[in-house]
Amino acid sequence: MFLALAALENDNDMTEMIHGVRRRFGEAVMDFTPEEREVVLWMIGEYRKSLVEEFPLLANQPWQVIKVRSDHCAGFCHTRGLSVVIAEGALNRMVAEFQQYGKTKEALAGSGTIIVHEQIHVLQRCFPKKFAGLYTEVYGFIDGKVKADEWVERNEIQNPDGLEGNRWIIEHEGNHYWLKTILAEEGDPARMPDSFREAIIPLQEVGGIYRADLKKGEKKPLLVDSSLIKGWKEQFPIRFGHDYPNEIFAYLFQAEMTRRLLGEEPSDDVMTSNTMKWARKNLK
């Protein structure tokens, strides 16, 4: 799920919006079919067995899965509290792979690994201080304070698996940036994820507080070309998710676990190696 925060007139508007979101989520929840239940329980059991020796903190965290309609949040899998939310379309792919491969490593290494990815987000929510060390010491993020910006608050698309996005600052070649996902100004109505845009906002630090650079004569942050942080992005072997360090970890761990399930050699990528080294030490 992704959240776009619009300008609200008062607290009653906020209360009404929250009630509306809860109602829509409740309407989207579905019962598992017997076959889906069999597949999901088998996959979770196997994932836990493969993880428990090296990563017992992850394996032993309670695994709770909710099924929702595929038109809910554009079919994105996500987390809600301590539960993993899986769209019906993703479940269909898991069942199809189970039907094709049976109880094999090929079935486990396919669509079902998204369950592990999302379970990682549950763990991150439970142990934020532990993971903050990974983001700063291994990934190089600055855990800082950025002054609130009205334009960002109005246009940012927030990832519910990483709602602390404002504190994470990128430092690259002596400069500081906010990396955000925003709602495109063009196009009405907005659609997920077609209306998502990447925004790279330069920051200036004054007295320990970071502020967004503004466009000349405007109250809108300056947005710069993504090429300015291309080198920073390239250290992470992922296609997207750079704006949230919790996503970086989840994608790297998911990819490495997939290799392991298939009996492949570990990645020789430096950042992946450092990530797994951290995980083996801290997810005990």
Coordinates of C-alpha atoms in Angstrom, one line a residue:
M1 CA 0.0 0.0 0.0
F2 CA 1.2 3.5 -0.7
L3 CA -0.3 6.6 0.9
A4 CA -0.6 10.1 -0.6
L5 CA -1.1 12.7 2.0
A6 CA -3.4 15.5 0.9
A7 CA -3.9 18.9 2.5
L8 CA -6.6 18.6 5.2
E9 CA -8.7 21.4 6.6
N10 CA -9.0 20.1 10.2
D11 CA -8.8 17.1 12.5
N12 CA -12.3 16.0 11.5
D13 CA -11.1 15.6 7.9
M14 CA -8.2 13.4 9.1
T15 CA -10.6 11.3 11.2
E16 CA -12.9 10.8 8.3
M17 CA -10.0 9.8 6.0
I18 CA -8.7 7.3 8.5
H19 CA -12.2 5.7 8.9
G20 CA -12.5 5.6 5.1
V21 CA -9.2 3.8 4.7
R22 CA -10.0 1.3 7.3
R23 CA -13.4 0.6 5.7
R24 CA -11.9 0.1 2.3
F25 CA -9.3 -2.2 3.6
G26 CA -11.9 -4.3 5.4
E27 CA -14.0 -4.5 2.3
A28 CA -10.9 -5.8 0.3
V29 CA -10.1 -8.6 2.7
M30 CA -10.9 -12.1 1.3
D31 CA -11.0 -15.7 2.6
F32 CA -8.3 -18.1 1.5
T33 CA -9.3 -21.0 -0.6
P34 CA -8.3 -24.4 0.7
E35 CA -5.6 -24.7 -2.0
E36 CA -4.2 -21.2 -1.2
R37 CA -4.1 -22.0 2.5
E38 CA -2.2 -25.3 1.8
V39 CA 0.3 -23.5 -0.4
V40 CA 0.9 -20.6 1.9
L41 CA 1.3 -22.7 5.0
W42 CA 3.7 -25.1 3.2
M43 CA 5.8 -22.2 1.9
I44 CA 6.0 -20.4 5.3
G45 CA 7.0 -23.6 7.0
E46 CA 9.7 -24.2 4.5
Y47 CA 11.0 -20.6 4.6
R48 CA 11.2 -20.8 8.4
K49 CA 13.1 -24.0 8.3
S50 CA 15.6 -22.6 5.8
L51 CA 16.1 -19.4 7.9
V52 CA 16.0 -20.6 11.5
E53 CA 19.6 -21.7 11.9
E54 CA 21.2 -18.4 10.6
F55 CA 18.4 -15.9 11.1
P56 CA 16.3 -17.2 14.0
L57 CA 15.0 -13.6 14.8
L58 CA 13.3 -13.5 11.4
A59 CA 12.2 -17.2 11.4
N60 CA 10.7 -17.1 14.8
Q61 CA 8.8 -13.8 14.4
P62 CA 5.1 -14.8 14.1
W63 CA 4.0 -15.0 10.4
Q64 CA 0.5 -13.6 9.8
V65 CA -0.8 -13.4 6.2
I66 CA -3.9 -11.5 5.0
K67 CA -5.4 -12.0 1.5
V68 CA -6.9 -9.0 -0.3
R69 CA -8.5 -8.4 -3.7
S70 CA -6.1 -7.6 -6.6
D71 CA -7.6 -4.2 -7.1
H72 CA -6.7 -3.1 -3.6
C73 CA -3.7 -0.8 -3.7
A74 CA -3.1 -1.8 -7.4
G75 CA -2.2 -5.4 -6.3
F76 CA 0.9 -4.3 -4.3
C77 CA 1.9 -6.7 -1.5
H78 CA 2.6 -4.8 1.7
T79 CA 2.4 -5.0 5.5
R80 CA -0.3 -3.7 7.9
G81 CA 0.9 -3.7 11.5
L82 CA 2.4 -7.1 12.1
S83 CA 0.7 -8.8 9.2
V84 CA 1.8 -9.5 5.6
V85 CA -0.9 -8.4 3.1
I86 CA -0.9 -10.5 -0.1
A87 CA -3.0 -9.6 -3.1
E88 CA -5.1 -12.4 -4.8
G89 CA -3.1 -12.1 -8.0
A90 CA 0.2 -12.8 -6.2
L91 CA -1.5 -15.8 -4.5
N92 CA -2.6 -17.1 -7.9
R93 CA 1.0 -17.1 -9.1
M94 CA 2.1 -19.0 -6.0
V95 CA -0.6 -21.6 -6.5
A96 CA 0.2 -21.9 -10.2
E97 CA 3.9 -22.5 -9.4
F98 CA 3.0 -25.0 -6.8
Q99 CA 0.8 -26.9 -9.3
Q100 CA 3.7 -26.9 -11.8
Y101 CA 6.6 -27.8 -9.5
G102 CA 5.0 -29.4 -6.5
K103 CA 6.8 -29.3 -3.1
T104 CA 10.2 -28.4 -4.6
K105 CA 12.8 -25.7 -4.4
E106 CA 11.6 -24.2 -7.7
A107 CA 8.2 -23.5 -6.2
L108 CA 9.7 -22.0 -3.1
A109 CA 12.1 -19.8 -5.1
G110 CA 9.3 -18.2 -7.2
S111 CA 6.5 -15.8 -6.3
G112 CA 6.3 -16.9 -2.7
T113 CA 9.5 -15.2 -1.7
I114 CA 7.5 -12.0 -1.6
I115 CA 6.2 -13.3 1.7
V116 CA 9.7 -13.3 3.1
H117 CA 10.3 -9.8 1.7
E118 CA 7.2 -8.5 3.5
Q119 CA 7.9 -10.5 6.7
I120 CA 11.2 -8.6 6.8
H121 CA 9.3 -5.4 6.9
V122 CA 7.3 -6.7 9.9
L123 CA 10.6 -7.4 11.6
Q124 CA 12.0 -4.0 10.8
R125 CA 8.9 -2.5 12.4
C126 CA 9.5 -4.5 15.6
F127 CA 13.3 -3.7 15.8
P128 CA 13.8 -0.2 14.3
K129 CA 16.9 0.7 16.3
K130 CA 18.6 -2.6 15.2
F131 CA 18.0 -1.9 11.6
A132 CA 19.0 1.8 11.9
G133 CA 22.5 0.6 12.5
L134 CA 22.5 -1.3 9.1
Y135 CA 21.2 1.7 7.3
T136 CA 23.9 4.1 8.6
E137 CA 26.9 1.8 9.1
V138 CA 26.5 -0.4 6.0
Y139 CA 24.4 1.6 3.6
G140 CA 25.8 5.0 4.5
F141 CA 22.5 6.8 5.1
I142 CA 22.6 9.8 7.4
D143 CA 20.0 9.5 10.2
G144 CA 19.1 13.2 10.4
K145 CA 16.4 15.7 10.9
V146 CA 14.9 17.4 7.9
K147 CA 12.6 20.4 8.4
A148 CA 9.1 19.6 7.2
D149 CA 8.2 20.8 3.7
E150 CA 4.6 21.5 2.8
W151 CA 5.0 20.7 -0.8
V152 CA 6.7 17.3 0.0
E153 CA 4.0 16.5 2.6
R154 CA 1.3 17.2 0.0
N155 CA 2.8 15.3 -2.9
E156 CA 4.9 12.5 -1.4
I157 CA 3.7 8.9 -1.8
Q158 CA 4.5 7.2 1.5
N159 CA 5.4 3.5 1.7
P160 CA 3.7 2.0 4.7
D161 CA 6.5 -0.5 5.1
G162 CA 8.9 2.5 5.7
L163 CA 7.1 5.5 7.3
E164 CA 10.3 6.9 8.7
G165 CA 11.5 8.0 5.3
N166 CA 12.0 11.7 6.2
R167 CA 14.9 10.9 8.5
W168 CA 17.1 9.1 6.0
I169 CA 19.4 11.4 4.0
I170 CA 21.7 10.4 1.2
E171 CA 25.3 11.8 1.1
H172 CA 27.0 11.5 -2.3
E173 CA 30.1 13.4 -3.5
G174 CA 29.9 15.8 -0.6
N175 CA 26.2 16.7 -1.2
H176 CA 23.1 15.8 0.6
Y177 CA 19.8 14.7 -0.8
W178 CA 16.3 13.6 0.0
L179 CA 15.1 10.8 -2.4
K180 CA 11.4 10.7 -2.6
T181 CA 8.6 9.1 -4.5
I182 CA 6.0 11.7 -5.4
L183 CA 2.6 11.9 -7.2
A184 CA 2.9 13.2 -10.7
E185 CA 1.4 16.7 -11.1
E186 CA 0.0 15.8 -14.5
G187 CA -2.7 13.2 -15.1
D188 CA -6.1 13.1 -13.5
P189 CA -7.2 10.8 -11.9
A190 CA -3.9 9.6 -10.5
R191 CA -3.2 5.8 -10.8
M192 CA -0.9 3.4 -9.0
P193 CA 1.9 3.1 -9.9
D194 CA 1.8 5.0 -13.3
S195 CA 1.5 8.3 -11.5
F196 CA 4.6 7.7 -9.3
R197 CA 7.6 9.9 -10.0
E198 CA 11.1 9.9 -8.4
A199 CA 12.1 13.2 -6.8
I200 CA 15.7 14.0 -5.8
I201 CA 15.8 17.1 -3.6
P202 CA 19.1 18.8 -2.6
L203 CA 19.4 19.5 1.1
Q204 CA 21.4 22.1 3.0
E205 CA 22.4 21.6 6.6
V206 CA 22.1 24.5 9.1
G207 CA 22.7 24.0 12.8
G208 CA 22.1 20.3 12.6
I209 CA 18.8 20.5 10.7
Y210 CA 18.5 19.8 7.0
R211 CA 16.3 22.0 4.8
A212 CA 15.2 21.4 1.2
D213 CA 16.6 23.8 -1.4
L214 CA 13.8 25.8 -2.9
K215 CA 13.3 26.8 -6.5
K216 CA 14.1 30.5 -7.0
G217 CA 11.1 32.6 -6.2
E218 CA 8.9 29.6 -5.3
K219 CA 7.9 27.6 -2.2
K220 CA 8.5 24.4 -4.1
P221 CA 11.7 22.3 -3.5
L222 CA 14.3 22.2 -6.2
L223 CA 14.2 18.8 -8.0
V224 CA 17.4 17.7 -9.7
D225 CA 18.3 15.1 -12.3
S226 CA 18.7 11.5 -11.2
S227 CA 22.1 11.3 -12.8
L228 CA 23.5 13.3 -9.9
I229 CA 23.1 10.2 -7.6
K230 CA 23.6 7.5 -10.3
G231 CA 26.9 6.5 -8.7
W232 CA 25.3 6.2 -5.3
K233 CA 22.4 4.0 -6.6
E234 CA 24.8 1.7 -8.5
Q235 CA 26.3 0.4 -5.3
F236 CA 23.0 -1.4 -4.6
P237 CA 22.1 -4.2 -7.1
I238 CA 18.3 -3.4 -7.2
R239 CA 16.1 -1.8 -9.8
F240 CA 13.9 0.3 -7.4
G241 CA 13.4 0.9 -3.7
H242 CA 16.4 3.2 -3.2
D243 CA 14.3 5.8 -1.4
Y244 CA 13.7 3.6 1.6
P245 CA 16.7 1.7 3.3
N246 CA 14.3 -0.9 4.6
E247 CA 13.4 -1.8 1.0
I248 CA 17.1 -2.1 0.1
F249 CA 17.6 -4.7 2.8
A250 CA 14.4 -6.6 1.9
Y251 CA 15.3 -6.8 -1.8
L252 CA 18.9 -7.8 -1.2
F253 CA 17.9 -10.5 1.4
Q254 CA 15.1 -11.8 -0.8
A255 CA 17.4 -12.2 -3.8
E256 CA 20.1 -13.9 -1.8
M257 CA 17.6 -16.3 -0.2
T258 CA 16.3 -17.1 -3.7
R259 CA 19.8 -18.1 -4.8
R260 CA 20.2 -20.2 -1.7
L261 CA 16.9 -22.0 -2.3
L262 CA 18.0 -22.9 -5.8
G263 CA 21.4 -24.1 -4.6
E264 CA 23.3 -21.3 -6.3
E265 CA 26.5 -19.6 -5.2
P266 CA 26.1 -16.5 -3.0
S267 CA 26.3 -13.2 -4.9
D268 CA 29.8 -11.7 -5.2
D269 CA 28.4 -8.2 -5.0
V270 CA 30.0 -6.3 -2.2
M271 CA 26.9 -4.6 -0.8
T272 CA 25.0 -7.9 -0.8
S273 CA 27.8 -9.6 1.0
N274 CA 28.0 -6.9 3.6
T275 CA 24.2 -7.0 4.0
M276 CA 24.2 -10.7 4.7
K277 CA 27.2 -10.5 7.0
W278 CA 25.2 -7.9 9.0
A279 CA 22.1 -10.1 9.0
R280 CA 24.0 -13.2 10.3
K281 CA 25.3 -11.2 13.2
N282 CA 22.2 -9.2 14.1
L283 CA 19.2 -11.5 13.2
K284 CA 20.3 -14.2 15.7

